[in-house]
Amino acid sequence: MSIKQDDKDYFYIDLGQGYEIKVQADEYTDPALKAKAAAEINESPEVMERALTELREQLRNEPGLFLPLESDAFLLRFLRPNRYSVEDTLKMIRCAYRLKQRSKEYYENTPNPSSVRHVFDLGMIWFMPERDSDGAAICVVEVGKKWDTSKVSIVELIAAIRICVEAALLDPETQLCGMKVIFDTEGLSMSQIAQNTPKHACMILDWVQKACPFRLKGVHVVNNSMLFNVLFAIFKPFISKELREKIFFHNKDWKSLTKQINPDCLRPKYGGTCAAPEYEGRLIADFLQHYDKYFDTLDTYGYQDDRRSK
């Protein structure tokens, strides 16, 4: 297993046996993906051009907001999950950078992958190398026995999740097909429950529901116990109906999970048949550190009083 670069200098993890983990790619050209984009998010060259032009014009008139307006890639990241509605996209961008402005503790000390490397080293967050049948990327978050609260705070965990999602969105195919998240709560303890205050619940739910430009295709909770029900009770009052409909509880019922996610994409411990080798957390940490400069640049965007010199 090693980190390599392809012929376009994009980094990827070579797991061996033909399995790779990538987060960066060019715009999709596959006819099937273009047809999916047209059907699901109203994407066409004409719609794309119109929306980019209109969004740039609107954002230039947004007081104090500093963004890379000439970057199609940056703007498309927000337009795609909003099906090219400029009004909805503008609302999401405002929410994203107002959230960053008023919730600085979740951003200031954790701007890039290196700043939360220890979260990845512990193996708490990782990607599956295979996409689901619908094209969705799959991310696994282990918030039970791998979470040592003396080493990883809830703020650092939230930052690491945010960074993983932002990294995955470097791939236009993921922008189109979305993500599925598996939350493995095996070994969840009272010390971890105590970390999840309503304040933290509100922040992460505001980010997921209003500010994050990704198409969330499902949240799958596995190995959940009675203790998890306590944790979920903290979050539930703040969860929208739309998000609640995307949350599935499986406990150890792998048949239930594999009805929602193709078993070919899951490790055997989750009832799957994926033969991809398992990898240590340090490998995903080393891989994501190659994107530090990207995240440092991303961190400079926002309302002007939120900008920080690097």
Coordinates of N, CA and C in Angstrom, one line a residue, residues 70-304:
E70 N -14.0 33.5 -10.1 CA -13.6 33.1 -11.5 C -13.4 31.6 -11.6
S71 N -13.5 30.9 -10.5 CA -13.3 29.4 -10.5 C -14.6 28.7 -10.7
D72 N -14.8 28.1 -11.9 CA -16.0 27.3 -12.2 C -16.1 26.1 -11.3
A73 N -15.0 25.5 -11.0 CA -15.0 24.3 -10.1 C -15.5 24.6 -8.7
F74 N -15.1 25.8 -8.2 CA -15.6 26.2 -6.9 C -17.1 26.4 -6.9
L75 N -17.6 27.1 -7.9 CA -19.0 27.5 -7.9 C -19.9 26.2 -8.2
L76 N -19.4 25.4 -9.1 CA -20.2 24.2 -9.5 C -20.4 23.3 -8.3
R77 N -19.4 23.3 -7.3 CA -19.5 22.5 -6.1 C -20.8 22.9 -5.3
F78 N -21.2 24.2 -5.4 CA -22.4 24.6 -4.7 C -23.7 24.5 -5.6
L79 N -23.5 24.7 -6.9 CA -24.6 24.7 -7.8 C -25.2 23.2 -8.0
R80 N -24.4 22.2 -8.0 CA -24.9 20.9 -8.3 C -25.8 20.4 -7.3
P81 N -25.5 20.5 -6.0 CA -26.5 19.9 -5.0 C -27.8 20.7 -4.9
N82 N -27.8 21.9 -5.5 CA -29.0 22.8 -5.6 C -29.6 22.8 -6.9
R83 N -29.3 21.8 -7.7 CA -29.9 21.5 -9.0 C -29.9 22.8 -9.9
Y84 N -28.8 23.6 -9.8 CA -28.6 24.8 -10.6 C -29.6 25.9 -10.3
S85 N -30.3 25.8 -9.2 CA -31.1 27.0 -8.7 C -30.1 28.0 -8.1
V86 N -30.0 29.2 -8.8 CA -29.1 30.2 -8.3 C -29.6 30.7 -7.0
E87 N -30.9 30.9 -6.8 CA -31.5 31.4 -5.5 C -31.1 30.4 -4.4
D88 N -31.3 29.1 -4.6 CA -31.0 28.2 -3.5 C -29.5 28.1 -3.3
T89 N -28.7 28.2 -4.3 CA -27.2 28.1 -4.2 C -26.7 29.3 -3.4
L90 N -27.2 30.5 -3.7 CA -26.8 31.7 -3.0 C -27.2 31.6 -1.5
K91 N -28.3 31.1 -1.2 CA -28.8 30.9 0.2 C -27.8 29.9 0.9
M92 N -27.4 28.8 0.2 CA -26.5 27.9 0.8 C -25.1 28.5 1.1
I93 N -24.6 29.3 0.1 CA -23.3 29.9 0.3 C -23.3 30.9 1.4
R94 N -24.4 31.7 1.5 CA -24.5 32.6 2.7 C -24.5 31.8 4.0
C95 N -25.3 30.8 4.0 CA -25.4 30.0 5.2 C -24.0 29.4 5.6
A96 N -23.3 28.9 4.6 CA -22.0 28.3 4.8 C -21.0 29.2 5.4
Y97 N -20.9 30.5 4.9 CA -19.9 31.4 5.4 C -20.4 32.2 6.6
R98 N -21.7 32.3 6.8 CA -22.2 32.9 8.1 C -21.9 31.9 9.2
L99 N -22.1 30.6 8.9 CA -21.9 29.5 9.9 C -20.4 29.6 10.3
K100 N -19.5 29.7 9.3 CA -18.1 29.8 9.6 C -17.8 31.0 10.4
Q101 N -18.5 32.1 10.2 CA -18.2 33.3 10.9 C -18.6 33.3 12.3
R102 N -19.8 32.6 12.6 CA -20.3 32.6 14.0 C -19.8 31.4 14.8
S103 N -19.2 30.4 14.1 CA -18.8 29.2 14.8 C -17.3 29.0 14.6
K104 N -16.5 30.0 14.9 CA -15.1 30.0 14.6 C -14.3 28.9 15.3
E105 N -14.8 28.5 16.5 CA -14.0 27.5 17.2 C -13.9 26.2 16.4
Y106 N -14.9 25.9 15.5 CA -14.9 24.7 14.7 C -14.0 24.8 13.4
Y107 N -13.4 26.0 13.2 CA -12.6 26.2 12.0 C -11.2 26.8 12.3
E108 N -11.1 27.6 13.2 CA -9.8 28.4 13.4 C -8.6 27.5 13.7
N109 N -8.7 26.5 14.5 CA -7.6 25.7 14.9 C -7.5 24.4 14.1
T110 N -8.4 24.2 13.2 CA -8.5 23.0 12.4 C -8.7 23.3 10.9
P111 N -7.8 24.1 10.3 CA -8.1 24.5 9.0 C -7.8 23.5 7.9
N112 N -6.9 22.5 8.2 CA -6.5 21.5 7.1 C -6.3 20.1 7.7
P113 N -6.1 19.1 6.8 CA -5.9 17.8 7.3 C -4.8 17.6 8.4
S114 N -3.7 18.3 8.2 CA -2.6 18.1 9.2 C -3.1 18.5 10.6
S115 N -4.0 19.5 10.7 CA -4.4 20.0 12.0 C -5.2 18.9 12.8
V116 N -5.8 18.0 12.1 CA -6.6 16.9 12.7 C -6.0 15.5 12.4
R117 N -4.8 15.5 12.0 CA -4.1 14.2 11.6 C -4.4 13.1 12.6
H118 N -4.3 13.5 13.9 CA -4.5 12.4 15.0 C -5.8 11.7 14.9
V119 N -6.8 12.4 14.4 CA -8.2 11.8 14.2 C -8.1 10.7 13.2
F120 N -7.4 11.0 12.1 CA -7.2 10.0 11.0 C -6.3 8.8 11.5
D121 N -5.2 9.2 12.2 CA -4.3 8.2 12.7 C -4.9 7.1 13.5
L122 N -6.0 7.5 14.2 CA -6.7 6.6 15.1 C -7.7 5.7 14.3
G123 N -7.8 5.9 13.0 CA -8.6 5.1 12.1 C -10.1 5.4 12.3
M124 N -10.4 6.6 12.8 CA -11.8 7.0 13.0 C -12.7 7.3 11.8
I125 N -12.0 7.7 10.7 CA -12.7 8.1 9.5 C -12.0 7.6 8.3
W126 N -12.7 6.9 7.4 CA -12.0 6.3 6.2 C -13.0 6.1 5.1
F127 N -12.5 6.0 3.9 CA -13.3 5.8 2.7 C -13.2 4.4 2.2
M128 N -14.3 3.9 1.7 CA -14.3 2.6 0.9 C -13.8 2.9 -0.5
P129 N -13.0 2.0 -1.1 CA -12.5 2.3 -2.5 C -13.6 2.2 -3.5
E130 N -14.7 1.5 -3.2 CA -15.7 1.2 -4.2 C -16.9 2.1 -4.0
R131 N -17.5 2.6 -5.1 CA -18.8 3.4 -5.0 C -19.9 2.4 -4.9
D132 N -21.1 2.9 -4.4 CA -22.3 2.1 -4.4 C -22.8 2.0 -5.8
S133 N -23.9 1.2 -5.9 CA -24.5 1.0 -7.3 C -25.0 2.2 -7.9
D134 N -25.4 3.2 -7.1 CA -25.9 4.5 -7.6 C -24.8 5.5 -7.8
G135 N -23.5 5.1 -7.6 CA -22.4 6.0 -7.8 C -22.0 6.8 -6.5
A136 N -22.7 6.6 -5.4 CA -22.4 7.4 -4.2 C -21.1 6.9 -3.6
A137 N -20.3 7.8 -3.2 CA -19.1 7.5 -2.4 C -19.5 7.1 -1.0
I138 N -18.6 6.2 -0.4 CA -19.0 5.7 1.0 C -17.9 6.1 1.9
C139 N -18.3 6.7 3.0 CA -17.4 7.1 4.1 C -17.8 6.5 5.4
V140 N -16.9 6.0 6.1 CA -17.2 5.3 7.4 C -16.6 6.1 8.5
V141 N -17.4 6.4 9.6 CA -17.0 7.1 10.8 C -17.2 6.2 12.0
E142 N -16.1 5.9 12.6 CA -16.2 5.0 13.8 C -16.1 5.9 15.1
V143 N -17.2 6.1 15.7 CA -17.3 7.0 16.9 C -17.5 6.2 18.2
G144 N -17.1 4.9 18.2 CA -17.2 4.1 19.4 C -15.8 3.8 20.0
K145 N -15.4 2.6 19.8 CA -14.2 2.1 20.5 C -12.9 2.8 20.0
K146 N -13.0 3.4 18.8 CA -11.8 4.1 18.3 C -11.7 5.5 18.8
W147 N -12.7 6.0 19.4 CA -12.7 7.4 19.8 C -12.2 7.6 21.3
D148 N -11.0 8.0 21.4 CA -10.4 8.3 22.7 C -10.6 9.8 23.0
T149 N -11.5 10.1 23.9 CA -11.9 11.5 24.1 C -10.8 12.3 24.8
S150 N -9.8 11.6 25.3 CA -8.6 12.3 25.9 C -7.6 12.8 24.8
K151 N -7.8 12.2 23.6 CA -6.9 12.6 22.5 C -7.7 13.3 21.4
V152 N -9.0 13.1 21.3 CA -9.8 13.7 20.2 C -11.0 14.4 20.8
S153 N -11.1 15.7 20.7 CA -12.3 16.4 21.2 C -13.4 16.4 20.1
I154 N -14.6 16.7 20.5 CA -15.7 16.7 19.6 C -15.5 17.7 18.5
V155 N -14.9 18.8 18.8 CA -14.6 19.9 17.8 C -13.6 19.3 16.8
E156 N -12.6 18.6 17.2 CA -11.7 18.0 16.2 C -12.3 16.9 15.4
L157 N -13.2 16.1 16.0 CA -13.9 15.1 15.2 C -14.8 15.8 14.2
I158 N -15.6 16.8 14.6 CA -16.4 17.5 13.6 C -15.6 18.1 12.5
A159 N -14.4 18.6 12.8 CA -13.5 19.2 11.8 C -13.0 18.1 10.8
A160 N -12.7 17.0 11.4 CA -12.2 15.9 10.5 C -13.2 15.4 9.6
I161 N -14.5 15.3 10.0 CA -15.6 14.9 9.2 C -15.8 15.9 8.1
R162 N -15.8 17.2 8.5 CA -16.0 18.3 7.5 C -14.9 18.2 6.4
I163 N -13.6 18.0 6.9 CA -12.5 18.0 5.9 C -12.6 16.8 5.0
C164 N -13.1 15.6 5.5 CA -13.3 14.5 4.6 C -14.3 14.7 3.5
V165 N -15.4 15.4 3.9 CA -16.5 15.7 3.0 C -16.0 16.7 1.9
E166 N -15.3 17.7 2.4 CA -14.8 18.7 1.5 C -13.8 18.1 0.5
A167 N -13.0 17.2 1.0 CA -12.0 16.5 0.1 C -12.7 15.7 -0.9
A168 N -13.7 14.9 -0.5 CA -14.5 14.1 -1.4 C -15.1 14.9 -2.5
L169 N -15.5 16.1 -2.2 CA -16.2 17.0 -3.2 C -15.2 17.6 -4.2
L170 N -13.9 17.2 -4.1 CA -13.0 17.6 -5.2 C -13.3 16.8 -6.5
D171 N -14.1 15.7 -6.3 CA -14.5 14.8 -7.5 C -15.8 15.2 -8.0
P172 N -16.0 15.7 -9.2 CA -17.3 16.1 -9.7 C -18.3 14.9 -9.7
E173 N -17.8 13.7 -9.9 CA -18.7 12.5 -9.8 C -19.3 12.4 -8.5
T174 N -18.6 12.7 -7.4 CA -19.2 12.7 -6.0 C -20.1 13.8 -5.9
Q175 N -19.8 15.0 -6.5 CA -20.8 16.1 -6.4 C -22.1 15.7 -7.0
L176 N -22.1 14.9 -8.1 CA -23.3 14.4 -8.7 C -24.0 13.3 -8.0
C177 N -23.2 12.3 -7.7 CA -23.8 11.0 -7.1 C -24.0 11.0 -5.6
G178 N -23.3 12.0 -4.9 CA -23.5 12.1 -3.5 C -22.6 11.1 -2.7
M179 N -23.0 11.1 -1.4 CA -22.2 10.3 -0.4 C -23.2 9.6 0.5
K180 N -22.7 8.4 1.0 CA -23.4 7.7 2.0 C -22.4 7.5 3.2
V181 N -22.9 7.7 4.4 CA -22.1 7.7 5.5 C -22.5 6.6 6.5
I182 N -21.6 5.8 6.9 CA -21.8 4.7 7.9 C -21.2 5.2 9.2
F183 N -22.1 5.3 10.2 CA -21.6 5.6 11.6 C -21.6 4.3 12.4
D184 N -20.4 3.9 12.7 CA -20.2 2.7 13.5 C -20.1 3.1 15.0
T185 N -21.1 2.8 15.8 CA -21.0 3.3 17.2 C -20.7 2.2 18.2
E186 N -20.1 1.1 17.7 CA -19.7 0.0 18.6 C -18.7 0.5 19.7
G187 N -19.1 0.2 20.9 CA -18.3 0.6 22.0 C -18.5 2.0 22.5
L188 N -19.6 2.6 22.1 CA -19.9 4.0 22.5 C -20.0 4.1 24.0
S189 N -19.4 5.1 24.6 CA -19.3 5.2 26.1 C -19.9 6.4 26.6
M190 N -20.1 6.5 27.9 CA -20.7 7.7 28.5 C -19.8 8.9 28.3
S191 N -18.5 8.7 28.3 CA -17.6 9.9 28.1 C -17.7 10.4 26.7
Q192 N -18.1 9.6 25.7 CA -18.3 10.1 24.4 C -19.7 10.8 24.3
I193 N -20.7 10.2 24.9 CA -22.0 10.8 25.0 C -21.9 12.2 25.6
A194 N -21.1 12.4 26.6 CA -21.0 13.7 27.3 C -20.4 14.7 26.4
Q195 N -19.6 14.3 25.4 CA -19.0 15.3 24.4 C -20.1 15.9 23.5
N196 N -21.1 15.2 23.3 CA -22.1 15.7 22.3 C -23.2 16.5 23.0
T197 N -22.9 17.8 23.2 CA -23.8 18.7 23.8 C -24.7 19.3 22.7
P198 N -25.9 19.8 23.1 CA -26.8 20.4 22.1 C -26.1 21.5 21.2
K199 N -25.1 22.2 21.8 CA -24.4 23.2 21.0 C -23.7 22.5 19.8
H200 N -23.0 21.4 20.1 CA -22.3 20.8 19.0 C -23.3 20.1 18.0
A201 N -24.4 19.6 18.6 CA -25.4 19.0 17.7 C -25.9 20.1 16.7
C202 N -26.2 21.2 17.2 CA -26.8 22.3 16.4 C -25.8 22.7 15.3
M203 N -24.5 22.8 15.7 CA -23.5 23.2 14.7 C -23.4 22.2 13.5
I204 N -23.2 20.9 13.9 CA -23.0 20.0 12.8 C -24.3 19.8 12.0
L205 N -25.5 19.9 12.6 CA -26.7 19.8 11.8 C -26.9 21.0 11.0
D206 N -26.6 22.2 11.4 CA -26.7 23.4 10.6 C -25.8 23.2 9.3
W207 N -24.6 22.7 9.6 CA -23.7 22.4 8.5 C -24.2 21.4 7.5
V208 N -24.7 20.3 8.0 CA -25.2 19.2 7.1 C -26.4 19.7 6.4
Q209 N -27.4 20.3 7.1 CA -28.7 20.6 6.5 C -28.8 21.9 5.7
K210 N -27.9 22.8 5.9 CA -28.0 24.1 5.3 C -26.8 24.6 4.6
A211 N -25.6 24.2 5.0 CA -24.3 24.8 4.5 C -23.4 23.9 3.7
C212 N -23.5 22.7 3.8 CA -22.6 21.8 3.1 C -23.0 21.4 1.7
P213 N -22.2 21.7 0.7 CA -22.7 21.4 -0.7 C -22.5 20.0 -1.1
F214 N -23.1 19.1 -0.5 CA -23.1 17.7 -0.9 C -24.4 17.1 -0.9
R215 N -24.6 16.1 -1.8 CA -25.9 15.3 -1.9 C -25.8 14.1 -0.9
L216 N -26.3 14.3 0.2 CA -26.3 13.2 1.2 C -27.3 12.1 0.8
K217 N -26.8 11.0 0.6 CA -27.7 9.9 0.1 C -28.1 8.9 1.2
G218 N -27.6 9.1 2.4 CA -28.0 8.2 3.5 C -27.0 8.2 4.6
V219 N -27.5 8.1 5.8 CA -26.7 8.0 7.0 C -27.1 6.6 7.6
H220 N -26.2 5.7 7.7 CA -26.5 4.4 8.2 C -25.7 4.1 9.5
V221 N -26.5 3.9 10.5 CA -26.0 3.7 11.9 C -25.9 2.2 12.2
V222 N -24.7 1.8 12.5 CA -24.6 0.3 12.8 C -24.0 0.1 14.2
N223 N -24.2 -1.0 14.7 CA -23.7 -1.4 16.1 C -24.2 -0.4 17.1
N224 N -25.4 0.1 16.9 CA -26.0 1.1 17.9 C -26.6 0.3 19.1
S225 N -26.5 0.9 20.2 CA -26.9 0.4 21.5 C -27.9 1.3 22.1
M226 N -28.3 1.0 23.4 CA -29.2 1.9 24.1 C -28.5 3.3 24.4
L227 N -27.2 3.2 24.6 CA -26.5 4.5 24.8 C -26.6 5.4 23.6
F228 N -26.6 4.8 22.4 CA -26.7 5.6 21.2 C -28.0 6.3 21.2
N229 N -29.1 5.7 21.7 CA -30.4 6.3 21.7 C -30.4 7.6 22.5
V230 N -29.6 7.6 23.6 CA -29.4 8.8 24.4 C -28.8 9.9 23.5
L231 N -27.7 9.5 22.8 CA -27.0 10.5 21.9 C -28.0 11.0 20.8
F232 N -28.7 10.1 20.2 CA -29.6 10.5 19.1 C -30.7 11.5 19.7
A233 N -31.1 11.3 20.9 CA -32.1 12.1 21.5 C -31.7 13.6 21.6
I234 N -30.4 13.8 21.7 CA -29.8 15.1 21.7 C -30.0 15.8 20.4
F235 N -29.7 15.0 19.4 CA -29.8 15.5 18.0 C -31.2 15.7 17.4
K236 N -32.1 14.8 17.8 CA -33.4 14.6 17.1 C -34.2 15.9 17.0
P237 N -34.3 16.7 18.1 CA -35.1 17.9 17.9 C -34.6 18.9 16.9
F238 N -33.3 18.8 16.5 CA -32.8 19.7 15.5 C -32.7 19.1 14.1
I239 N -33.2 17.9 13.9 CA -33.1 17.2 12.6 C -34.3 17.5 11.8
S240 N -34.1 17.9 10.6 CA -35.3 18.2 9.7 C -35.9 16.9 9.2
K241 N -37.1 17.0 8.8 CA -37.9 15.8 8.3 C -37.1 15.2 7.1
E242 N -36.6 16.1 6.2 CA -35.9 15.6 5.1 C -34.7 14.7 5.5
L243 N -33.9 15.2 6.5 CA -32.7 14.4 7.0 C -33.2 13.2 7.7
R244 N -34.2 13.3 8.5 CA -34.6 12.1 9.3 C -35.0 10.9 8.3
E245 N -35.5 11.3 7.2 CA -35.9 10.2 6.2 C -34.7 9.6 5.6
K246 N -33.5 10.2 5.8 CA -32.3 9.6 5.2 C -31.4 8.8 6.2
I247 N -31.9 8.8 7.5 CA -31.2 8.1 8.5 C -31.8 6.7 8.8
F248 N -30.9 5.7 8.7 CA -31.3 4.3 8.9 C -30.5 3.7 10.0
F249 N -31.2 2.9 10.9 CA -30.6 2.3 12.0 C -30.6 0.8 11.8
H250 N -29.4 0.2 11.8 CA -29.3 -1.2 11.4 C -28.8 -2.1 12.6
N251 N -28.2 -1.5 13.6 CA -27.5 -2.3 14.7 C -26.6 -3.3 14.0
K252 N -26.9 -4.6 14.2 CA -26.0 -5.6 13.6 C -26.8 -6.4 12.5
D253 N -27.8 -5.8 12.0 CA -28.6 -6.5 11.0 C -28.0 -6.2 9.6
W254 N -27.0 -7.0 9.2 CA -26.3 -6.7 8.0 C -27.2 -6.9 6.7
K255 N -28.2 -7.7 6.8 CA -29.1 -7.9 5.7 C -29.8 -6.5 5.5
S256 N -30.2 -5.9 6.6 CA -30.8 -4.6 6.4 C -29.9 -3.6 5.8
L257 N -28.6 -3.6 6.2 CA -27.6 -2.6 5.6 C -27.4 -2.9 4.2
T258 N -27.3 -4.2 3.8 CA -27.0 -4.5 2.4 C -28.2 -4.4 1.5
K259 N -29.3 -4.1 2.0 CA -30.5 -3.7 1.2 C -30.3 -2.2 0.8
Q260 N -29.6 -1.5 1.5 CA -29.4 0.0 1.3 C -28.1 0.2 0.6
I261 N -27.0 -0.6 0.8 CA -25.7 -0.4 0.2 C -25.3 -1.8 -0.4
N262 N -24.9 -1.7 -1.6 CA -24.4 -3.0 -2.3 C -23.3 -3.7 -1.5
P263 N -23.5 -4.9 -1.2 CA -22.5 -5.6 -0.4 C -21.1 -5.7 -1.0
D264 N -21.1 -5.5 -2.3 CA -19.8 -5.5 -3.0 C -18.9 -4.3 -2.6
C265 N -19.6 -3.3 -2.0 CA -18.9 -2.1 -1.5 C -18.6 -2.1 -0.1
L266 N -19.0 -3.1 0.7 CA -18.8 -3.1 2.1 C -17.8 -4.2 2.6
R267 N -17.1 -3.9 3.6 CA -16.2 -4.8 4.2 C -17.0 -6.0 4.8
P268 N -16.4 -7.2 5.0 CA -17.1 -8.3 5.6 C -17.6 -8.0 6.9
K269 N -17.0 -7.2 7.7 CA -17.5 -6.9 9.1 C -18.8 -6.2 9.1
Y270 N -19.2 -5.7 7.9 CA -20.5 -5.0 7.8 C -21.4 -5.8 6.9
G271 N -21.1 -7.1 6.7 CA -21.9 -8.0 5.9 C -21.6 -7.9 4.4
G272 N -20.5 -7.3 4.1 CA -20.2 -7.1 2.6 C -19.2 -8.2 2.1
T273 N -18.9 -8.0 0.8 CA -18.0 -9.0 0.2 C -16.8 -8.3 -0.5
C274 N -16.6 -7.0 -0.2 CA -15.5 -6.3 -0.8 C -14.2 -6.9 -0.3
A275 N -13.3 -7.2 -1.3 CA -12.1 -7.9 -1.0 C -10.9 -6.9 -0.8
A276 N -11.2 -5.6 -0.8 CA -10.2 -4.5 -0.7 C -9.5 -4.7 0.6
P277 N -8.1 -4.6 0.6 CA -7.4 -4.8 1.9 C -7.7 -3.6 2.8
E278 N -7.8 -3.9 4.1 CA -7.9 -2.9 5.1 C -6.6 -2.1 5.2
Y279 N -6.8 -0.8 5.6 CA -5.6 0.0 5.7 C -5.6 0.8 7.0
E280 N -4.4 1.1 7.5 CA -4.3 1.9 8.7 C -4.6 3.3 8.6
G281 N -5.1 3.9 9.7 CA -5.4 5.3 9.6 C -4.3 6.2 9.2
R282 N -3.1 5.9 9.5 CA -2.0 6.8 9.1 C -1.9 7.0 7.6
L283 N -2.4 6.0 6.8 CA -2.3 6.1 5.4 C -3.3 7.1 4.9
I284 N -4.5 7.2 5.4 CA -5.4 8.2 5.0 C -5.0 9.6 5.5
A285 N -4.3 9.6 6.7 CA -3.7 10.8 7.2 C -2.6 11.3 6.3
D286 N -1.7 10.5 5.9 CA -0.6 10.9 5.0 C -1.2 11.3 3.6
F287 N -2.2 10.6 3.1 CA -2.8 11.0 1.9 C -3.5 12.4 1.9
L288 N -4.3 12.6 2.9 CA -5.0 13.9 3.0 C -4.1 15.1 3.3
Q289 N -2.9 14.8 3.9 CA -2.0 15.9 4.1 C -1.5 16.5 2.8
H290 N -1.5 15.8 1.7 CA -1.2 16.3 0.4 C -2.1 17.4 0.0
Y291 N -3.2 17.6 0.6 CA -4.2 18.6 0.3 C -4.3 19.7 1.3
D292 N -3.2 19.8 2.1 CA -3.2 20.9 3.1 C -3.3 22.3 2.4
K293 N -2.5 22.5 1.3 CA -2.5 23.8 0.7 C -3.9 24.1 0.1
Y294 N -4.6 23.1 -0.4 CA -5.9 23.4 -0.9 C -6.8 23.9 0.2
F295 N -6.7 23.2 1.4 CA -7.6 23.6 2.5 C -7.1 24.9 3.1
D296 N -5.9 25.2 3.1 CA -5.4 26.5 3.6 C -6.0 27.6 2.7
T297 N -6.1 27.4 1.4 CA -6.7 28.4 0.5 C -8.2 28.5 0.8
L298 N -8.8 27.3 0.9 CA -10.3 27.3 1.2 C -10.6 28.1 2.5
D299 N -9.7 28.0 3.4 CA -9.9 28.7 4.7 C -9.9 30.2 4.7
T300 N -9.3 30.7 3.6 CA -9.3 32.2 3.4 C -10.6 32.8 2.9
Y301 N -11.4 31.9 2.4 CA -12.7 32.4 1.8 C -13.7 32.7 2.9
G302 N -14.5 33.7 2.7 CA -15.6 34.0 3.6 C -15.9 35.5 3.7
Y303 N -16.7 35.8 4.7 CA -16.9 37.3 4.9 C -15.7 37.9 5.4
Q304 N -15.4 39.1 5.1 CA -14.1 39.7 5.2 C -13.6 39.7 6.7

